[in-house]
Short mmCIF file of C-alpha atoms and ligand atoms in Angstrom, two decimals:
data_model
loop_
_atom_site.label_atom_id
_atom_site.label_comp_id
_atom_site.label_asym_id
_atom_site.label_seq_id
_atom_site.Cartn_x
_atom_site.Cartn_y
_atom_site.Cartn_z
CA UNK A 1 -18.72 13.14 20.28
CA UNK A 2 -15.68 12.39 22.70
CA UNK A 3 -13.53 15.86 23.36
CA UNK A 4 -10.60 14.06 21.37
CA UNK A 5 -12.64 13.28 18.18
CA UNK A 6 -13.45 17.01 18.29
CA UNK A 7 -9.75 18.07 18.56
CA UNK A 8 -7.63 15.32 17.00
CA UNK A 9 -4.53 14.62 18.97
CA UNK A 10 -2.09 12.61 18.44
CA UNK A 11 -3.62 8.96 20.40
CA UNK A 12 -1.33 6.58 22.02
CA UNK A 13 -2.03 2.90 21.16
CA UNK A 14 -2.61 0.41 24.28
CA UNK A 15 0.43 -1.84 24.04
CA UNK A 16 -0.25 -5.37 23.48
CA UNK A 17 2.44 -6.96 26.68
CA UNK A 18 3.05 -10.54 24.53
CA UNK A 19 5.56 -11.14 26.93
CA UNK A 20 3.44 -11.22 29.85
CA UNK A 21 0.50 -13.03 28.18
CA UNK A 22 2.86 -15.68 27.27
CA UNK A 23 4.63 -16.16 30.47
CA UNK A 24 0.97 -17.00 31.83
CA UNK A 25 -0.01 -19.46 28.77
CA UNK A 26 3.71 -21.11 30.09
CA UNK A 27 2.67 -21.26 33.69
CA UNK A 28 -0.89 -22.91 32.56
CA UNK A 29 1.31 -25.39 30.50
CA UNK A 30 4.01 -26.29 33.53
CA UNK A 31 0.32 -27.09 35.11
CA UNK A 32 -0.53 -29.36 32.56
CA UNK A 33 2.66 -31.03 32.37
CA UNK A 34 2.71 -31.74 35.86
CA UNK A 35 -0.89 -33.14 35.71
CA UNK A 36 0.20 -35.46 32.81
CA UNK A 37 3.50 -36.43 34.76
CA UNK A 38 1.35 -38.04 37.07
CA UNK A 39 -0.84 -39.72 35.54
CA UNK A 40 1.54 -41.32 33.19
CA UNK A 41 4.56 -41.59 34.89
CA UNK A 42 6.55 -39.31 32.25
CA UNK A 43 7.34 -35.96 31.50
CA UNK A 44 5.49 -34.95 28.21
CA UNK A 45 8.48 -34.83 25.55
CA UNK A 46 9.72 -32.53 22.65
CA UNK A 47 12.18 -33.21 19.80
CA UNK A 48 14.00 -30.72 18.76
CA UNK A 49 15.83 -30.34 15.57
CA UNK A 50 18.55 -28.43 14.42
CA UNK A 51 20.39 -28.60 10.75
CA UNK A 52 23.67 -26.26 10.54
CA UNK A 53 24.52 -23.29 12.44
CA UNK A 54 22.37 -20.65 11.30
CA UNK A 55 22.62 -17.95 14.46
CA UNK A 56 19.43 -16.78 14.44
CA UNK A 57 17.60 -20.83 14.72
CA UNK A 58 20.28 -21.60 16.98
CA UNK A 59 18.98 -18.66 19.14
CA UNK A 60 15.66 -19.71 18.95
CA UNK A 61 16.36 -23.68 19.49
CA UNK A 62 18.36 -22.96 22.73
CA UNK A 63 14.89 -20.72 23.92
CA UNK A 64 12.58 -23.54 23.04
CA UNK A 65 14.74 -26.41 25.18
CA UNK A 66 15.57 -23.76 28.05
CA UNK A 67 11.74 -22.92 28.18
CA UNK A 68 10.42 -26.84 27.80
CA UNK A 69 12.65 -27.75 31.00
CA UNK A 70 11.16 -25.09 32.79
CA UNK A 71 7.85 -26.09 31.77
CA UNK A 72 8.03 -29.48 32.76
CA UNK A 73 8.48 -30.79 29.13
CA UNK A 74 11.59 -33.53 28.61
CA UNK A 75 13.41 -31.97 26.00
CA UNK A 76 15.39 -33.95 23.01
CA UNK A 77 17.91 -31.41 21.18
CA UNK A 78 19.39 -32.86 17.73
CA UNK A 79 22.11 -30.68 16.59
CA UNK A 80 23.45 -31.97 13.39
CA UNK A 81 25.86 -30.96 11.25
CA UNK A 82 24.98 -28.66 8.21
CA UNK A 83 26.29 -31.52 6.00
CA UNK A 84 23.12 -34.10 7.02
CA UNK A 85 21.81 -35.65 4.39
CA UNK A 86 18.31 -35.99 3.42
CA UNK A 87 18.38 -40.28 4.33
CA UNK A 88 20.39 -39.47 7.98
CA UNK A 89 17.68 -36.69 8.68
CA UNK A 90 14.79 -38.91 7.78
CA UNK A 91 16.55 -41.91 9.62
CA UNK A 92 16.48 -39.83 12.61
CA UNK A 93 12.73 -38.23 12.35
CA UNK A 94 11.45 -42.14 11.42
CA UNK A 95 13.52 -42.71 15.04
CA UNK A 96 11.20 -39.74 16.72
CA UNK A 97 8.27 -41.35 15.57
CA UNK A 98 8.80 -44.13 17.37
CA UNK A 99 9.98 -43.45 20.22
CA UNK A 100 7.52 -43.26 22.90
CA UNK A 101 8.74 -40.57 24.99
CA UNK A 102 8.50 -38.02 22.01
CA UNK A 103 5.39 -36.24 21.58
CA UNK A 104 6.41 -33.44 19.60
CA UNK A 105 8.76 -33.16 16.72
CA UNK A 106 9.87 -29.78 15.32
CA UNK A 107 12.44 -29.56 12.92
CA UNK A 108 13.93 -25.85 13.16
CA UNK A 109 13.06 -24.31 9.39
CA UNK A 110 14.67 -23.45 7.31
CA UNK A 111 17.09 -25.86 6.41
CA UNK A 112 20.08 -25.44 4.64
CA UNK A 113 19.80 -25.66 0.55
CA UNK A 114 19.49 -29.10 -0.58
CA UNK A 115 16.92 -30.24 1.82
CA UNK A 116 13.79 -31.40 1.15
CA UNK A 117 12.07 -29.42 3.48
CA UNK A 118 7.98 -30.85 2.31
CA UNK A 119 9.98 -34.40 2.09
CA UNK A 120 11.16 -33.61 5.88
CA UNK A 121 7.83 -32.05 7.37
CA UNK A 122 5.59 -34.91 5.56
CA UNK A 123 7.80 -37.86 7.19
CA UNK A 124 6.67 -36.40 10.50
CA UNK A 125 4.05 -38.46 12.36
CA UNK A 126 1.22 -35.99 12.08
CA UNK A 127 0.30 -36.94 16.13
CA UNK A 128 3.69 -35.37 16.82
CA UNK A 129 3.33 -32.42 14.42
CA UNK A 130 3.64 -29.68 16.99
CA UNK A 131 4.50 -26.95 14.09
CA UNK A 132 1.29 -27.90 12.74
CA UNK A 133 2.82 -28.14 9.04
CA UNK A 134 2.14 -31.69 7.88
CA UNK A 135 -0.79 -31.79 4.94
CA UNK A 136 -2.85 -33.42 7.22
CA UNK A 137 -2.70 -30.80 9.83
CA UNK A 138 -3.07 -28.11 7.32
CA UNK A 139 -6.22 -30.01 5.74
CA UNK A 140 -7.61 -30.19 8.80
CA UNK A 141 -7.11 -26.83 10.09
CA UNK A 142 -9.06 -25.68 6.27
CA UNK A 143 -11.70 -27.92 7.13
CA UNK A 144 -12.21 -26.61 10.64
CA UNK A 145 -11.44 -29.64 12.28
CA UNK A 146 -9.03 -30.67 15.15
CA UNK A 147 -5.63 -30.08 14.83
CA UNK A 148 -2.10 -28.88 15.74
CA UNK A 149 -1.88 -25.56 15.00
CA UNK A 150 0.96 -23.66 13.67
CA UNK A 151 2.91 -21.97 17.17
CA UNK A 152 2.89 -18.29 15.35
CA UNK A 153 -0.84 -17.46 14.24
CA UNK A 154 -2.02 -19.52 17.18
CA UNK A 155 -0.30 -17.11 19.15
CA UNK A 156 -1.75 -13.86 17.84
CA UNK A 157 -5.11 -15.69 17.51
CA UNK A 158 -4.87 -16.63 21.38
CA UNK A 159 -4.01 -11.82 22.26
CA UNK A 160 -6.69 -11.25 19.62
CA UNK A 161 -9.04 -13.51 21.95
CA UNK A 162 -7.77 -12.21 25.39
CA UNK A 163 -8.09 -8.89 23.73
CA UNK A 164 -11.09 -8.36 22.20
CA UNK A 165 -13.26 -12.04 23.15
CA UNK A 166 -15.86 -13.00 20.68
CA UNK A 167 -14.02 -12.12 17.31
CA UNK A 168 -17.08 -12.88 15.15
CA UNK A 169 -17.79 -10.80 12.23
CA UNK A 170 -14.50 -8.46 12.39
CA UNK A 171 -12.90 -7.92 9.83
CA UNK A 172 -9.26 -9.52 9.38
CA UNK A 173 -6.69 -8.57 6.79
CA UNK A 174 -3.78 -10.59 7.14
CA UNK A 175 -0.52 -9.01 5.65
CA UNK A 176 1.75 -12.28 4.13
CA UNK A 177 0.55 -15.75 2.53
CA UNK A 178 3.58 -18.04 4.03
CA UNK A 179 2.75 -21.45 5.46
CA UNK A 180 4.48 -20.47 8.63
CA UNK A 181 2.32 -17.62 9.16
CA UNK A 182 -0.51 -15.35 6.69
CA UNK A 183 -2.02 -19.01 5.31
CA UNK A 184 -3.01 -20.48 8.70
CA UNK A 185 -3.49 -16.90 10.37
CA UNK A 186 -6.17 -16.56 7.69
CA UNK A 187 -7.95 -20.04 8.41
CA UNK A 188 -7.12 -19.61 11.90
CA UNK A 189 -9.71 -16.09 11.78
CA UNK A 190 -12.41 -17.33 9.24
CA UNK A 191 -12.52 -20.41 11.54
CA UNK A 192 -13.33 -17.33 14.55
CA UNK A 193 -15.79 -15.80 12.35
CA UNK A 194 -13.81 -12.90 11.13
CA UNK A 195 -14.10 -11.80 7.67
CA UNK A 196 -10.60 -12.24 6.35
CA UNK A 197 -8.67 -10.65 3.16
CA UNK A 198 -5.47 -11.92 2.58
CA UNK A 199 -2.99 -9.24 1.00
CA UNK A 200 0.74 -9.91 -0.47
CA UNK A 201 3.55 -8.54 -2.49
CA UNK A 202 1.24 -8.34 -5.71
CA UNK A 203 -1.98 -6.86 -4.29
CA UNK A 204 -3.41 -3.68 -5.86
CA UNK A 205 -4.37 -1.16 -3.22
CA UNK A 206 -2.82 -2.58 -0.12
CA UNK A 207 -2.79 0.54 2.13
CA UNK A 208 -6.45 0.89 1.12
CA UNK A 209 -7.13 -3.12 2.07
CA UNK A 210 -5.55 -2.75 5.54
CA UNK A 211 -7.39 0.12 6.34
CA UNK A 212 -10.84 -1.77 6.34
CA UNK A 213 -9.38 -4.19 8.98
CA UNK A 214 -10.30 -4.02 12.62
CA UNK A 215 -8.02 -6.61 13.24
CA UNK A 216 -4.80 -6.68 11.29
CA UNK A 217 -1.77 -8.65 11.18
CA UNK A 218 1.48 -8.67 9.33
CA UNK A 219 3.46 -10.82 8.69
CA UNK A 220 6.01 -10.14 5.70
CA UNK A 221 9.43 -9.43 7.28
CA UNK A 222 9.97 -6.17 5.62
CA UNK A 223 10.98 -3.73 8.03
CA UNK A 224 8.32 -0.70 8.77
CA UNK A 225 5.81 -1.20 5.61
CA UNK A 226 3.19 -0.95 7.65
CA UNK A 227 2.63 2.84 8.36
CA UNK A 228 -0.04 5.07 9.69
CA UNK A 229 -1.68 5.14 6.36
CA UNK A 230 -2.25 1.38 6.08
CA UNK A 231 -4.14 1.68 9.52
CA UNK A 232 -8.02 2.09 10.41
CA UNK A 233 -8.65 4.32 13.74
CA UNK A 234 -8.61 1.89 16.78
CA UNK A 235 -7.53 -1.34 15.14
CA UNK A 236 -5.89 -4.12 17.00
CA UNK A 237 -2.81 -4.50 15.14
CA UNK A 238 -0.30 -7.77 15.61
CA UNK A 239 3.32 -7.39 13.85
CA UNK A 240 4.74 -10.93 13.49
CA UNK A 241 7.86 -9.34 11.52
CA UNK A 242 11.16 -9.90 13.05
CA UNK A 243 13.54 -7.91 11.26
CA UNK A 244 17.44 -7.20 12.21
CA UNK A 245 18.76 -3.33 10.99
CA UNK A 246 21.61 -1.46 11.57
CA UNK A 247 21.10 2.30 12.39
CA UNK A 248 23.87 5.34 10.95
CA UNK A 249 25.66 4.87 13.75
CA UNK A 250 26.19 0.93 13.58
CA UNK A 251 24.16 -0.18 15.83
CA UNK A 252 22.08 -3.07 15.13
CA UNK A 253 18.11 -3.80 16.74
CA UNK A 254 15.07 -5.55 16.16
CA UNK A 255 12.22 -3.81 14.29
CA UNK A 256 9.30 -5.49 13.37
CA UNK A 257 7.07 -5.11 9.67
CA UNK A 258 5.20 -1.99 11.68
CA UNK A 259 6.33 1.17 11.96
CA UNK A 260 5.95 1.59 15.41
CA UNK A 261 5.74 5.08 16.02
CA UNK A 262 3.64 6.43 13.49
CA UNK A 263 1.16 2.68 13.94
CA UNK A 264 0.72 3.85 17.55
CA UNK A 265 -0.82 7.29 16.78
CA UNK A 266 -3.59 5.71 15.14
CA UNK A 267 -3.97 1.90 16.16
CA UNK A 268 -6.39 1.04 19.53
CA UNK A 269 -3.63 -1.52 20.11
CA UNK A 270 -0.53 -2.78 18.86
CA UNK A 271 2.37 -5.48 19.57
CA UNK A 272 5.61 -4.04 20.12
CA UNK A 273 9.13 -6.20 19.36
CA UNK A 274 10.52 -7.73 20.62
CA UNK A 275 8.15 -8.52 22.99
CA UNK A 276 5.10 -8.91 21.23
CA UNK A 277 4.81 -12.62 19.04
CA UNK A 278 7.95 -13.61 19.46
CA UNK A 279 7.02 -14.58 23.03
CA UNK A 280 4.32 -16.12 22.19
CA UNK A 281 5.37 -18.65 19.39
CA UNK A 282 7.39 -20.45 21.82
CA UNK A 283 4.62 -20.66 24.27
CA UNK A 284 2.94 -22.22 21.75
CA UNK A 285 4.73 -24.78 20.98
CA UNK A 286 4.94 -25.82 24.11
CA UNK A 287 1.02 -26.26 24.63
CA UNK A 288 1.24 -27.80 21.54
CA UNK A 289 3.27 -30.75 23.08
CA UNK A 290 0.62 -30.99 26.02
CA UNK A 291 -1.96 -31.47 23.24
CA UNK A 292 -0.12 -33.66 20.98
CA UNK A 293 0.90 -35.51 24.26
CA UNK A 294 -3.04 -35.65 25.25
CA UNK A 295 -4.30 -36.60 22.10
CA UNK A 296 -1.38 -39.13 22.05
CA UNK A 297 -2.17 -40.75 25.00
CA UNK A 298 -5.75 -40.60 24.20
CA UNK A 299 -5.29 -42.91 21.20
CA UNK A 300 -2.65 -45.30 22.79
N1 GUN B 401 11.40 -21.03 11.61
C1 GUN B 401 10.76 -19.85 11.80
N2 GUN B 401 9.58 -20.04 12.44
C2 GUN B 401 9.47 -21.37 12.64
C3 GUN B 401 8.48 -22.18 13.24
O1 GUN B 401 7.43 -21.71 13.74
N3 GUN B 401 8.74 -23.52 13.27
C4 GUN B 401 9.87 -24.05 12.72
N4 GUN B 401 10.01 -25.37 12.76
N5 GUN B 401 10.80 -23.32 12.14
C5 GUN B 401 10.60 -21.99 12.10
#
């Protein structure tokens, strides 16, 4: 038995640098995109969508068309008015699908109330799907075939990999059942050979569920749930929560679902945030568009 078994310390978790890893997934894309470029006489191209002024998406839109230029991905911003209606928004996706230099759409979710949103994501040529939320997508990511993968789980599925390799027969518990996230994180690991439990709001016994997991993400958006208690001894552990507080004092800072401190004493490895996922969904989608761009070109 190692000397720290013998006299429990308090352990420091490895930090999970989701910054880094995704600045090199970015660099392997700019590669690719410069590879397709010539070959076919185009950039590789994403459509982006905005709906309203929402702060936080119009953050996150400006990252995604900043980081596709550097990439070497022609970007197509749509800022529209929070007014749109359903017909001018599918006008202009229908538009996207046809247009030849487009080979990703993503329409920045969510959108403002009386929006369609399934309506919006199913009028999306699947080929250009690059959130990977189109039935067809999410059928074929269940049935372990081919597909484009939502940016988020593929994310923490690419650390887990770089992590820990070979993730067959770990077991997963994924914290969350969204569409965005928990429901393809889970397919995304029983697909690697994990054996996954999903937990949520309702289940019974949920510190005592996470603490079987060697690998365990959350994704929830509920600000430090996730505590030492909920956490087996040496577990990789991905936080996917992005959540905006205010301290006493009025100062306001990212936290993710994890509490940090007291997750680090026991976890082998955890993300931080920012810095952790966040990173990483962007870099996502942005391989995404090489591989709808592939695929596209593949079939044309
Ligand atoms: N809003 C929050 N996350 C996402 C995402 O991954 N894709 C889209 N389209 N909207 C989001």
């Amino acid at each position: 038995m190692s000397e720290r078994a013998e006299h429990p310390t308090p352990s420091s978790a490895a930090l999970i640098d989701g910054k880094a890893f995704a600045a090199r997934v970015r660099e392997e894309v700019k590669t690719m995109a410069q590879d397709f470029a010539a070959s076919h006489g185009r950039q590789p191209g994403l459509a982006v969508v905005l709906v309203g002024s929402d702060a936080a998406s119009q953050v996150y839109v400006r990252t995604k068309v900043r980081q596709a230029g550097e990439a070497g991905i022609a970007s197509f911003p749509h800022l529209l008015d929070a007014d749109t209606t359903q017909a001018q928004l599918l006008a202009l996706i229908e538009s996207l699908n046809a247009d030849d230099r487009v080979d990703g759409i993503l329409v920045q979710l969510p959108l403002p109330a009386g929006l369609d949103e399934s309506a919006v994501i199913e009028a999306i040529d699947p080929g250009k799907d690059v959130d990977g939320f189109h039935p067809i997508n999410v059928g074929r990511l269940s049935a372990g075939q081919p597909s484009l993968v939502p940016c988020t789980p593929l994310g923490c599925l690419l650390l887990l990999q770089d992590r820990l390799g070979d993730l067959s027969g770990l077991k997963a518990v994924v914290v969350g059942r969204s569409n965005i996230v928990g429901k393809p994180m889970g397919q995304l690991l029983l697909n690697a050979n994990c054996t996954v439990t999903t937990v949520h709001s309702r289940s019974r016994n949920l510190a005592e569920e996470c603490r079987q997991a060697d690998i365990l993400v959350v994704a929830v958006g509920r600000p430090g749930i996730i505590g030492a208690d909920y956490i087996k001894p040496g577990a990789t552990v991905l936080d996917v929560g992005i959540n905006r507080v205010v301290d006493d004092a009025g100062n306001a800072r990212l936290v993710g679902d994890v509490d940090f401190a007291a997750a680090s004493q026991v976890a082998g490895a955890l993300t931080p945030v920012p810095g952790g996922i966040g990173p990483m969904t962007v870099a996502c989608l942005l391989r995404n568009t090489l591989t709808a761009a592939r695929l596209r070109s593949q079939a044309g």
